[in-house]
Structures are given as C-alpha cells and as structure tokens.
Short mmCIF file of C-alpha atoms and ligand atoms in Angstrom, two decimals:
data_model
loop_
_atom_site.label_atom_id
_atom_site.label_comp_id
_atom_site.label_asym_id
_atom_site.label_seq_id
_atom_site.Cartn_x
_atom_site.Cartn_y
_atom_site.Cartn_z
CA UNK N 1103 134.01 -4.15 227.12
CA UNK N 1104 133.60 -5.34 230.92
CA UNK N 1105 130.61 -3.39 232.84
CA UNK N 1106 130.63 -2.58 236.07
CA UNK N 1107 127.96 -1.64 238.16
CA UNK N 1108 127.29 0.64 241.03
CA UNK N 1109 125.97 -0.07 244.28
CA UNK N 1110 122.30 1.64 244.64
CA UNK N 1111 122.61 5.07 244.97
CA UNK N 1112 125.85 5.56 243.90
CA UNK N 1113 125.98 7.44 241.49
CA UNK N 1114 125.53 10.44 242.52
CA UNK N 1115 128.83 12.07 242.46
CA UNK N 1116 129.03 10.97 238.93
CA UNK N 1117 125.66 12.56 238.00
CA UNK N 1118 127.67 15.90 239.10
CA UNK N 1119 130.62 14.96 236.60
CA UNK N 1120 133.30 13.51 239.50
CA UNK N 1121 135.91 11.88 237.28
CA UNK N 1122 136.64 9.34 240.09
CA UNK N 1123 134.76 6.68 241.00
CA UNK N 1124 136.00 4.88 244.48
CA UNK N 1125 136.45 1.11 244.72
CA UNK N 1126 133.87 1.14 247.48
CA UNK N 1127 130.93 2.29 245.22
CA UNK N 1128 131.34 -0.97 243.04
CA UNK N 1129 128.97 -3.86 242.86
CA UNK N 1130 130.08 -5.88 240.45
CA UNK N 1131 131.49 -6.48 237.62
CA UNK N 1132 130.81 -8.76 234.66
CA UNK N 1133 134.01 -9.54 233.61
CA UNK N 1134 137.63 -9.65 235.42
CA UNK N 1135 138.68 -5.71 234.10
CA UNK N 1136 142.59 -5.21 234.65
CA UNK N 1137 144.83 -2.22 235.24
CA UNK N 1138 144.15 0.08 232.56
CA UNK N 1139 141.50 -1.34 230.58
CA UNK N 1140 138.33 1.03 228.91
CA UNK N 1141 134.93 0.34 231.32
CA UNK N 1142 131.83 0.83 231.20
CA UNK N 1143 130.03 1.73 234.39
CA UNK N 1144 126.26 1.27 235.40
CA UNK N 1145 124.09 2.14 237.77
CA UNK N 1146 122.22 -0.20 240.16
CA UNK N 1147 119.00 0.22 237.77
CA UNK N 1148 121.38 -0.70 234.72
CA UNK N 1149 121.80 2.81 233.13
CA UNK N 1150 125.05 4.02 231.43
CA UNK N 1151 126.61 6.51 233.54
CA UNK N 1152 130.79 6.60 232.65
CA UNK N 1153 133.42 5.64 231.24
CA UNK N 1154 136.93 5.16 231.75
CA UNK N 1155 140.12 3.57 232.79
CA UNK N 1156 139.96 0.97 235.37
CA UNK N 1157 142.70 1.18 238.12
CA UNK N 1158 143.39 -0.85 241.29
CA UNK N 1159 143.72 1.34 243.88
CA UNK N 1160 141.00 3.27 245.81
CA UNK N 1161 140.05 5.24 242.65
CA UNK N 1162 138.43 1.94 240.69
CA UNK N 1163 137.65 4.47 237.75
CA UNK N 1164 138.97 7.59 236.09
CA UNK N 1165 136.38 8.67 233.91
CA UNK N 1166 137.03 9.75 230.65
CA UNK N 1167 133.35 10.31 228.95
CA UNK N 1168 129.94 10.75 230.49
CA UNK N 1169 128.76 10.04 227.19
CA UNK N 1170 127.21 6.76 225.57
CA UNK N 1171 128.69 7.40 222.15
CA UNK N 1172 131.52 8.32 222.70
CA UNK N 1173 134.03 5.70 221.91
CA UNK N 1174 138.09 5.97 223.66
CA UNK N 1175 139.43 6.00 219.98
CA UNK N 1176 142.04 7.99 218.08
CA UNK N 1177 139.52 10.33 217.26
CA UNK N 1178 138.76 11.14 221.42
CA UNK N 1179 142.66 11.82 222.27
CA UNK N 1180 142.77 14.22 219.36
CA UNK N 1181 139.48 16.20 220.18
CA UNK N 1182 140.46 16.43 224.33
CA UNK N 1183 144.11 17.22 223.49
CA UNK N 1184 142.84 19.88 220.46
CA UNK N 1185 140.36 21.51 223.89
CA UNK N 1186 143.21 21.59 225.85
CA UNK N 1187 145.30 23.67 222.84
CA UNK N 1188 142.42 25.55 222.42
CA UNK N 1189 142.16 26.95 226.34
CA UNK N 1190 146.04 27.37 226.11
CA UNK N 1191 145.67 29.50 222.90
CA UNK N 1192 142.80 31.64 224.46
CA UNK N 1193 145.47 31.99 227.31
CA UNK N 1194 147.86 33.55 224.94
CA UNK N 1195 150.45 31.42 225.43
CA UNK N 1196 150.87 28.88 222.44
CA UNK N 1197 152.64 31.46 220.62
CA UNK N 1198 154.10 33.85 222.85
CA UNK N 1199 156.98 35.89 222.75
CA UNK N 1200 157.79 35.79 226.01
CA UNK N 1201 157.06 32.29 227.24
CA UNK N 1202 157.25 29.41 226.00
CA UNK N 1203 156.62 26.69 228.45
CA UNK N 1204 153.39 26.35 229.53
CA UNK N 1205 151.35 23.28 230.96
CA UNK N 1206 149.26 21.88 228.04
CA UNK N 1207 147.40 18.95 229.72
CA UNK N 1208 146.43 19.23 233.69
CA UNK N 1209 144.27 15.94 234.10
CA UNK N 1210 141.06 16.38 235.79
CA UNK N 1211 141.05 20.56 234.82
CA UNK N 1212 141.52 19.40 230.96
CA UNK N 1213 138.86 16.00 231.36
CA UNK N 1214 142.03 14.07 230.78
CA UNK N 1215 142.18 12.37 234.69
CA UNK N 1216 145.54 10.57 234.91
CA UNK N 1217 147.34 12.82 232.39
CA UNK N 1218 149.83 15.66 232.69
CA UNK N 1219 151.47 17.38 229.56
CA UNK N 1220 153.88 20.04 229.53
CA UNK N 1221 155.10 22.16 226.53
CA UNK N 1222 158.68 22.99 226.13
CA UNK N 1223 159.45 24.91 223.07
CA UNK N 1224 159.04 22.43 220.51
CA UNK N 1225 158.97 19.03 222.88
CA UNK N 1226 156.09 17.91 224.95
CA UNK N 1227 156.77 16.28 227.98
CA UNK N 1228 154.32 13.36 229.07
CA UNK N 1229 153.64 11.78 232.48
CA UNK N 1230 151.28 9.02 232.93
CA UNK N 1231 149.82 9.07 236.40
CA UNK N 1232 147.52 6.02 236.10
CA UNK N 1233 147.84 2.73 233.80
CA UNK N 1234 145.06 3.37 231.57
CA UNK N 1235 146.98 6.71 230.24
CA UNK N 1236 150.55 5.28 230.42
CA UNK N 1237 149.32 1.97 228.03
CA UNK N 1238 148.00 4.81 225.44
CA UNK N 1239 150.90 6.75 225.51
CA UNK N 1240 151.60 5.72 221.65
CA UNK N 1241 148.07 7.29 220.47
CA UNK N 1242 148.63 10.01 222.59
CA UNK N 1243 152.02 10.94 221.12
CA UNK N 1244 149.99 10.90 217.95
CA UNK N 1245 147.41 12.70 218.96
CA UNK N 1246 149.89 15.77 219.95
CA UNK N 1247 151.60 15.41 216.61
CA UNK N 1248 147.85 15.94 214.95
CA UNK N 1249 147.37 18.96 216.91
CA UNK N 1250 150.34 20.29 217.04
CA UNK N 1251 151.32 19.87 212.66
CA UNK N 1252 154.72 19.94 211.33
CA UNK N 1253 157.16 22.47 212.97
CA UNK N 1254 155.26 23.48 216.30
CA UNK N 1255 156.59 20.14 217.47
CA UNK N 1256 159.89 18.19 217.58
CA UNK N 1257 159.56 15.44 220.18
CA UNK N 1258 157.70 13.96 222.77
CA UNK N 1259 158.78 12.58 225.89
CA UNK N 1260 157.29 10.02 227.91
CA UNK N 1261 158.19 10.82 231.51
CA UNK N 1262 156.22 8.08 233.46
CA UNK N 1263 158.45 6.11 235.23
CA UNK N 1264 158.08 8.18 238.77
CA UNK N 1265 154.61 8.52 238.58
CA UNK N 1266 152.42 5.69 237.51
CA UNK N 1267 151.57 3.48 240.41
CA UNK N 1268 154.38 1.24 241.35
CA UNK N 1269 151.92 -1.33 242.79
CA UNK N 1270 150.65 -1.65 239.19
CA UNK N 1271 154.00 -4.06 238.62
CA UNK N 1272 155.15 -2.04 234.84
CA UNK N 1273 158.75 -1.30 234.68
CA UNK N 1274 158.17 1.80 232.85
CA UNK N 1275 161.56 3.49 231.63
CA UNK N 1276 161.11 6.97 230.40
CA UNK N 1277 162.27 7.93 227.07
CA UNK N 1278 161.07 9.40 223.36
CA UNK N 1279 157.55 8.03 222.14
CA UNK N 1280 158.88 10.40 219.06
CA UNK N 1281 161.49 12.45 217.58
CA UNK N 1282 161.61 14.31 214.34
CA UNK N 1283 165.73 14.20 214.78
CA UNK N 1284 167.68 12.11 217.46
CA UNK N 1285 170.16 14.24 217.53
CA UNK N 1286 167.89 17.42 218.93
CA UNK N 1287 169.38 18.05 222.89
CA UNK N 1288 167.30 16.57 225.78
CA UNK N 1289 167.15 20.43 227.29
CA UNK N 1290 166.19 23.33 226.17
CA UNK N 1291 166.62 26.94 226.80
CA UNK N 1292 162.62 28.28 227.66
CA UNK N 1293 161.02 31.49 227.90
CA UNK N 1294 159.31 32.76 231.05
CA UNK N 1295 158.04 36.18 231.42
CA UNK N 1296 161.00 37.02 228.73
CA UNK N 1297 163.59 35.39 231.08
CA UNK N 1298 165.64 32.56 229.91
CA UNK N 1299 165.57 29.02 231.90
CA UNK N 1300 167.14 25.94 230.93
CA UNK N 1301 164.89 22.71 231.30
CA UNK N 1302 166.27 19.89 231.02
CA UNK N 1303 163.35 16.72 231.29
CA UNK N 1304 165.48 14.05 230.80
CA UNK N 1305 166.99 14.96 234.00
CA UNK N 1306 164.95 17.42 236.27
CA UNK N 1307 162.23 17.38 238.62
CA UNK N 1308 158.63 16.65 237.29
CA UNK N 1309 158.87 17.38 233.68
CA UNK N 1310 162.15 19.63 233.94
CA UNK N 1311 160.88 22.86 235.58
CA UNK N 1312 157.76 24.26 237.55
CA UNK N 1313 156.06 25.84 235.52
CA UNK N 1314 152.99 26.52 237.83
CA UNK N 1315 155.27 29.20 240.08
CA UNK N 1316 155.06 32.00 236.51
CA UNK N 1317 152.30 34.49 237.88
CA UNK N 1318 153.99 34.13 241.42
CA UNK N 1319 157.60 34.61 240.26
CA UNK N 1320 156.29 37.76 238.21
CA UNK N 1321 154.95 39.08 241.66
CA UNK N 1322 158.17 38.25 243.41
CA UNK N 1323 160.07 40.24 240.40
CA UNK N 1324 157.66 43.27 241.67
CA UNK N 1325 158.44 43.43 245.01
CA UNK N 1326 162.16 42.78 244.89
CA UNK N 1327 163.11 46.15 243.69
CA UNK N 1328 165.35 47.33 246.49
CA UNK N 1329 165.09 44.22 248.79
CA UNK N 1330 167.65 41.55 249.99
CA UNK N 1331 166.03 38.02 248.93
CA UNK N 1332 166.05 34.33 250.52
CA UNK N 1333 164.96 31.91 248.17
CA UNK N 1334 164.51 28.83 249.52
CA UNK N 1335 163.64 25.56 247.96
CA UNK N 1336 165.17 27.03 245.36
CA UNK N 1337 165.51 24.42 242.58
CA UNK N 1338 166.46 25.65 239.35
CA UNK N 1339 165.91 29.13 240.61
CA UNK N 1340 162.48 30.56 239.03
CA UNK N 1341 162.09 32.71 242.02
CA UNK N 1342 165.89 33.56 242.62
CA UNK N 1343 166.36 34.98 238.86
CA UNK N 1344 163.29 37.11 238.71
CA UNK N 1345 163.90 38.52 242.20
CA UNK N 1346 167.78 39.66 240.48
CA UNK N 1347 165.98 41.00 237.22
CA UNK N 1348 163.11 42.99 239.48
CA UNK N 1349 165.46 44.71 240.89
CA UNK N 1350 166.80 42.81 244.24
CA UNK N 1351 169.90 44.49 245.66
CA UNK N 1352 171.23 40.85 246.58
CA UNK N 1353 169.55 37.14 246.57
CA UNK N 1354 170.44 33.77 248.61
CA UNK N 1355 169.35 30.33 247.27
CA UNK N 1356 168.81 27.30 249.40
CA UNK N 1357 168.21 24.07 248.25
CA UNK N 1358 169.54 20.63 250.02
CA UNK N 1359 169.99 19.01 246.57
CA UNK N 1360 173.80 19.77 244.81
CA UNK N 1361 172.18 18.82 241.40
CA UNK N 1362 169.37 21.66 242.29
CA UNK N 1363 172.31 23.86 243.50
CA UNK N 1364 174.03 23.39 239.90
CA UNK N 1365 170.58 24.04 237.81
CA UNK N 1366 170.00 27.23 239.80
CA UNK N 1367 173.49 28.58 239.64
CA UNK N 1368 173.52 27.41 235.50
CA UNK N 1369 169.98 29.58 235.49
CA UNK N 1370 171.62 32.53 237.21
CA UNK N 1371 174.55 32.75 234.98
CA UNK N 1372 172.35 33.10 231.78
CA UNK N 1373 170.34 35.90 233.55
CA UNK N 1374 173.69 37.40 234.25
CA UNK N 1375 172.69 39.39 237.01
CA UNK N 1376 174.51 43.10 237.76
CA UNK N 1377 174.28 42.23 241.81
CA UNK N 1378 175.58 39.26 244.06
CA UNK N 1379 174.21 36.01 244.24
CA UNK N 1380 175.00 32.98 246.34
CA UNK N 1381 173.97 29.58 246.19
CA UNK N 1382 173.86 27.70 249.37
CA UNK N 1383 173.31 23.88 249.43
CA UNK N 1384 171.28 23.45 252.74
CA UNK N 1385 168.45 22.23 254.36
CA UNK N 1386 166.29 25.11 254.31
CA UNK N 1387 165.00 24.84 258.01
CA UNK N 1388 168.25 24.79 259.32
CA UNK N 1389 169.49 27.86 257.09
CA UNK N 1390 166.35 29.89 257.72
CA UNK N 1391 166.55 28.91 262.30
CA UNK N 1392 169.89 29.70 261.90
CA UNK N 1393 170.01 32.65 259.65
CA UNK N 1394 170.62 36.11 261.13
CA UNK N 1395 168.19 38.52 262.79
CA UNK N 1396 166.96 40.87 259.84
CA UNK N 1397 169.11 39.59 256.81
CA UNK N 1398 166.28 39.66 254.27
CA UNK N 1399 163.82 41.92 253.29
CA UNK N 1400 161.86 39.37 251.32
CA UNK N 1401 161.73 35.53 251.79
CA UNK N 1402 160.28 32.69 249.43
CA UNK N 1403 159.52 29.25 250.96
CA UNK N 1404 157.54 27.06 248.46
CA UNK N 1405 158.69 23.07 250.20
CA UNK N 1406 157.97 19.92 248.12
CA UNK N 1407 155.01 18.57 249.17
CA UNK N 1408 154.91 17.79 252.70
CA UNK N 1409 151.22 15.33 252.75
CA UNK N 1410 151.79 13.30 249.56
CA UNK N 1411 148.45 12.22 250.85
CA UNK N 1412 145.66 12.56 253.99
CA UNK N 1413 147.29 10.00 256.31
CA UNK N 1414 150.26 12.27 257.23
CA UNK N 1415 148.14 15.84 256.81
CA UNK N 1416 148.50 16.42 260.65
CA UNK N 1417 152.57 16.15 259.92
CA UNK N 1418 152.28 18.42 257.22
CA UNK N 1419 150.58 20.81 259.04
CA UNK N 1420 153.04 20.86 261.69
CA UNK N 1421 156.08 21.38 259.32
CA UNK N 1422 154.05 24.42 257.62
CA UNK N 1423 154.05 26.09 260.93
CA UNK N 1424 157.41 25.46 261.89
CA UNK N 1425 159.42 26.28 258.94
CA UNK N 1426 156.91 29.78 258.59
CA UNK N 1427 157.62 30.38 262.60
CA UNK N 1428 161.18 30.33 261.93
CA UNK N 1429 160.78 32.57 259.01
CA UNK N 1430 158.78 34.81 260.34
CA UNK N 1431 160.92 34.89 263.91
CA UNK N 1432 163.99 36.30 261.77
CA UNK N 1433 162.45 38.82 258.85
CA UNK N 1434 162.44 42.76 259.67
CA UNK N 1435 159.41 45.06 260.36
CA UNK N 1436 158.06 45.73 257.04
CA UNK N 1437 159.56 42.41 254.71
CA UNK N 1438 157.41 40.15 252.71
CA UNK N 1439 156.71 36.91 253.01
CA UNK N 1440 155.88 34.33 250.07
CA UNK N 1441 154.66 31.07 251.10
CA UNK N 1442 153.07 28.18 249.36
CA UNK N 1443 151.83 24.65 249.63
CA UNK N 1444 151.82 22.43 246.78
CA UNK N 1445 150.07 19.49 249.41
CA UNK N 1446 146.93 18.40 247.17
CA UNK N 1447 145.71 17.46 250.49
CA UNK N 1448 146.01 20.21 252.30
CA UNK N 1449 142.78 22.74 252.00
CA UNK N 1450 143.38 26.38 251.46
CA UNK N 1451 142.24 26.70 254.52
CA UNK N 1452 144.11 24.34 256.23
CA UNK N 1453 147.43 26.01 254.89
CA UNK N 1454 146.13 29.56 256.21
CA UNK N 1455 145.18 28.54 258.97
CA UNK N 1456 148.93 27.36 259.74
CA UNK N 1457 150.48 30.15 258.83
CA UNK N 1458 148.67 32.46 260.75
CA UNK N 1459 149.71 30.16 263.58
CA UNK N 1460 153.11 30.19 262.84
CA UNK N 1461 152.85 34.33 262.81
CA UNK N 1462 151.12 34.02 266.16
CA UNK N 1463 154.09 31.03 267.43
CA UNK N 1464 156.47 33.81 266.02
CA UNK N 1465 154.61 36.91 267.51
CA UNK N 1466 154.30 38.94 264.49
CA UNK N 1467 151.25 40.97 263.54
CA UNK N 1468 151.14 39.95 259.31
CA UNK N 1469 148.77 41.07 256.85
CA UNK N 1470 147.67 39.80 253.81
CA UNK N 1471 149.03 41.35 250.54
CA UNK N 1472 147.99 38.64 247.96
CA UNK N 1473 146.51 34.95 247.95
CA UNK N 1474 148.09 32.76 245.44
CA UNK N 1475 147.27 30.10 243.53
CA UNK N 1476 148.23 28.09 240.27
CA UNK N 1477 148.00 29.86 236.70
CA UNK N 1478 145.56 29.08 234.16
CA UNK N 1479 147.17 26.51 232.16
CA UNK N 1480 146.55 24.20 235.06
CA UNK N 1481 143.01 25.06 235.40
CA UNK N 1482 140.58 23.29 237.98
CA UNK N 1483 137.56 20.98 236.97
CA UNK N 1484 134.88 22.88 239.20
CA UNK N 1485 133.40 18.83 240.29
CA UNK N 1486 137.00 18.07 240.86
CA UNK N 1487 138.26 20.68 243.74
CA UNK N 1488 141.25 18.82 244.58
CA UNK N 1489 143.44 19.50 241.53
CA UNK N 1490 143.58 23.20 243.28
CA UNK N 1491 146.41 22.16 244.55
CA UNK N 1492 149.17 25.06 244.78
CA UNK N 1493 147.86 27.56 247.76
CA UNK N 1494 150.33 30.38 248.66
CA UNK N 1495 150.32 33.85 250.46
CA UNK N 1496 152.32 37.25 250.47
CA UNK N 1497 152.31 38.66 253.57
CA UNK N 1498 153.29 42.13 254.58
CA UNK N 1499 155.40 41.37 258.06
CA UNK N 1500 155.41 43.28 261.01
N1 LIG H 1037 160.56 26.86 244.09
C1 LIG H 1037 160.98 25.93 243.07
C2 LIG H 1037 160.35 24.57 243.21
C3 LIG H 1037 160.61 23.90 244.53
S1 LIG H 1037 160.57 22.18 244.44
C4 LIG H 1037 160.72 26.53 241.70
O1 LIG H 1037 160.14 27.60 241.61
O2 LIG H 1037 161.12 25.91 240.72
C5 LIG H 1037 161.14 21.71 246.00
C6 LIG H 1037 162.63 21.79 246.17
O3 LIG H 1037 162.90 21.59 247.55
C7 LIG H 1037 163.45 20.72 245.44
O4 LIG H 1037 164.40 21.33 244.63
C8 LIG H 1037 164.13 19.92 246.56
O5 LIG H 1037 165.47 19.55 246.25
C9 LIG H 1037 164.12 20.91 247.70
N2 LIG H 1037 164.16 20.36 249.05
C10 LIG H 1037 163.49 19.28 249.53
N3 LIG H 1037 163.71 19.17 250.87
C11 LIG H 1037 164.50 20.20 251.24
C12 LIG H 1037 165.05 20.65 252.47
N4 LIG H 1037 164.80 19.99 253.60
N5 LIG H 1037 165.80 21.76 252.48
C13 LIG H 1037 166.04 22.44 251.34
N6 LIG H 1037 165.55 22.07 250.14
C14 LIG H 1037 164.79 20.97 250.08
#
C-alpha cells in the first residue's frame, strides 16, 4: 500500500478524528497513489495515523480508519454499513409503519466520508461522492445485501454519475449494482409521516426525493391548519402535501422545473386533497416580488443550494436576503415564515444573520418560532461540523 506522510505538525486535525486530510498537509509520498486507491498516512516522525481513499482534489484523503488493524476489506463495509443500520433502527425507522424512506448512510456522520445511501422501501439508492467509494461500489452492494438479508431488500442502485468528481475522467453511468427481479419498477410509492410519495431514483433529484425536509414538513403540517400556503421550490411537493393534509384552507406550488411541476402535481393527486391546489411553473423570485400583498398566511422557501462552495458564499448570501426581503415585503401581520439553506458552506450563522437582514430590508419586526435543522438519519460527525448542512427558521411575521 503507498504511504504518505505528513508535513511536521500536521497531524493534528487528524489526532481529533477529521476525516479529511488537505493536499497541503502532504510531504510525500512513497509511491505514485491514484484516484481512489487505500493509503496509508504518516506522520513526520513516521507513526500511523489514517487511512483512506486517496483523491485529487484539495481533500488528498478521506479517511476511513484511525486504526492500524483495521484492514478496507469485505469485512469493514459490512461492520460500518451494519453501525449505520444500527443508529437507523435505534431511530425507529427501519421498520416503521409510517415511513419508509429514510437516509441510511450520511458520509462523514456514519464514518463512511464520500458515501451517501438512501433507503426506499425495499431499494437502496447509492451515490458515490469521491473515487475511492464509487470503485467499491460492487462490495458495497454486497455489503447492504449482508445487512439487509433476504426480503428487507430488492435492489440497489448506483446513482453516481452527478456526483463523483468529473475531473476524476470516469464515465460513470448510473444503473443496478443488483436486482432480485428486473422487472421490479424504478419508483416506488414511500411512506412519510403516513403520507404517500412517489420516488422515482432513476429519474429524480438526488436519490429521488428529500428526505432530510420529514421533521420540517411535519411542522409545516402543524401550522397549516387554517392558513393559505406558498410553497416554493416545491419539487415533488413534501411541503405542499402535508400543508393540504394539516389542514391548509388552500396551497400554491412554485417550482421553475415542468418535470418538478409534474412530480408535485402526481404527489398531490395521491394525497387527494378536499381543498384547491395549484401548481405554478415559475421562478420563485419572480412569483413571490410579484405575488399579491397578503395572499398567504404561511410561506416555504427552501432554494437549491445557492454556494455549491466558499468562492461564491458572498453571492449566496445576497440571494438569501433578497428572495426572504421579497417574502417577507408581501406576507400579512401574523403569517409564518419557513426558510432554509441547504449551502454546506454557509454557517448557521451566516444564514441568520441574512435573514434577519432581509426582515430589516423588508421592515418587519419577526420572531423566532423554531430553528431547524436536518433529522437524525443524517447525523453530524461532531470533528466534522460541515456535514450540518440544512439550517432553516420559522418565523412568526409581523
Ligand atoms: N422543497 C423541496 C426540495 C427543493 S429542491 C422538497 O421538500 O422536496 C430545489 C428545487 O428548486 C428544485 O426542484 C428546482 O427545480 C427548484 N428551483 C431551482 N431554481 C429555481 C428558481 N429560480 N425558481 C423556482 N424553482 C427553482
């Protein structure tokens, strides 16, 4: 295996458990590691101190052991993905009634850095977000099958076409790593909170369907009883169909994407909802600037990403406080605001901080009702901060 070594002294973000180790805290190397390959890394004085997959980028390492003996072998995947059951068990949710869609693997938060696995119903959906993981996909697909046993699992998807590094040259095409019968549909109707979606991962966003948005949408459900509702950014609708089932006397949905448009309207139709909906295919600034004075009584913004990294935060920021100004300018005394970030680099702070501007840009006095964040089944590695990455408020206007 090649060894790399550390430049003196730098290890010490490893001796806290980082799982990243930057380019600029190599030495040297012993051999000529590529994309993907198991290392070994050393400090300056020649002690073991990680291992993991070598990458090319800035992050020259994600570590995937601290530990001398332990070698990257059938054996690991099944133990880390058999943890990573095991905290989704303890969250009730591997056999629940009520949902059953959950996010199985969250990289860094499950020791698995590169690696995101979502459960729908009986398929688990796979994306690869460094080499290393996508070139082990095989003995990961196994690995699930171990854990999982006959029954609790059907197929598994490998979804890493959009998310390994394109400079890393693979022409990854996304299909089955396994199927118990080819014929089985690429979609399937989910549980969430007892409400039924349809995720499709052969064709949708990320694997198929947010799944980090359940403990919010359950809030939205509790505020909606009564209140006319602008969900924007819609996509397939989490948000729009809880808001109808909690009780909304009408709901709006905005996204700018038809094929979103046609999810959220197919989502709405199987919650069958006993008041109007419309779906409006728009871009949601213009909708929500143009919208009229006092036409909703509770509004959802939750944007794709707007800093897909720290170069552009400052843009970001600015297009948090605009689209919440605008918001803000055109809800009624007493509405609720829910707005989120799903920026990994933009701080919690950071994301307040602009939304209290764009209350002050909009001259309304807000308060705060509840600070959001991701559920558990995308839990946070406490020496890796940054996978905290879904911030969001609900704020009492007015
Ligand atoms: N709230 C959703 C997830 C939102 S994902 C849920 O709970 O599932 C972000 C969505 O924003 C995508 O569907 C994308 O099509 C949409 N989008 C991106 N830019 C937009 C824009 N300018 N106006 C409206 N929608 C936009």
């Amino acid at each position: 295996m090649v060894r790399l070594t550390l430049r003196r002294g730098k290890e010490e973000s490893l001796l806290r458990r980082h799982p990243w180790i930057f380019s600029g805290a190599i030495f040297g190397t012993d051999g000529e590691p590529e994309e993907g390959d198991v290392v070994d890394v050393y400090t300056a004085e020649g002690a073991f101190i990680a291992r993991g997959h070598c990458g090319i980028g800035s992050i020259a390492v994600r570590v995937l052991t601290f530990d001398e003996a332990q070698p990257i072998d059938a054996s690991f995947w099944i133990d880390r993905i058999r943890e990573a059951y095991g905290v989704r068990k303890a969250l009730g949710l591997t056999d629940s009634a009520e949902t059953t869609c959950y996010r199985l693997v969250h990289g860094e938060g499950d020791s698995l850095p590169g690696l995101v696995i979502d459960i729908y119903g009986t398929t688990a959906v796979m994306q690869a977000h460094s080499v290393g993981m996508y070139l082990v996909r095989d003995e990961i697909a196994e690995a699930l099958r171990t854990v999982y046993g006959p029954g609790k699992l059907t197929a598994v998807y490998d979804k890493s076409a959009g998310t390994i590094p394109p400079k890393s040259g693979i022409e990854a095409v996304d299909g089955y790593l396994w199927r118990a019968d080819p014929a089985d549909p690429a979609e399937e109707i989910v549980l969430e909170g007892g409400n039924r979606f349809r995720a499709n991962w052969e064709d949708g966003q990320k694997t198929g369907f947010f799944i980090d948005q359940r403990e919010n949408r359950a809030l939205v459900a509790k505020y909606s009883r009564g209140r006319r509702v602008l969900n924007t950014f819609c996509y397939t609708g989490g948000f729009s169909v809880y808001a109808l089932l909690g009780g909304a006397t009408a709901v709006d949905s905005v996204d700018s994407s038809e094929k979103a448009i046609r999810l959220c309207a197919e989502n709405i139709a199987l919650a069958d909802p006993a008041v109007p909906h419309r779906e409006i295919a728009a871009d949601a600034l213009d909708y929500v600037r143009n919208m009229p004075q006092d036409a909703y009584d509770l509004v959802i913004l939750d944007p794709p990403a707007f800093a897909k990294h720290h170069k552009v935060l400052g843009n970001a920021l600015q297009g948090y406080k605009r689209l919440n100004a605008a918001a803000l300018a055109k809800m009624p005394k007493g509405s609720i605001l829910f707005t989120f970030s799903c920026s990994q680099a933009v701080s919690r702070e950071q994301f307040r901080t602009a939304v209290f501007s764009a209350a002050a840009i909009a001259g309304r006095r807000v308060r705060i009702l509840h600070q959001l964040t991701q559920p558990a089944d995308h839990p946070v590695n406490i020496y890796h901060p940054e996978g905290e990455y879904l911030k969001g408020l609900a704020l009492y206007v007015e």
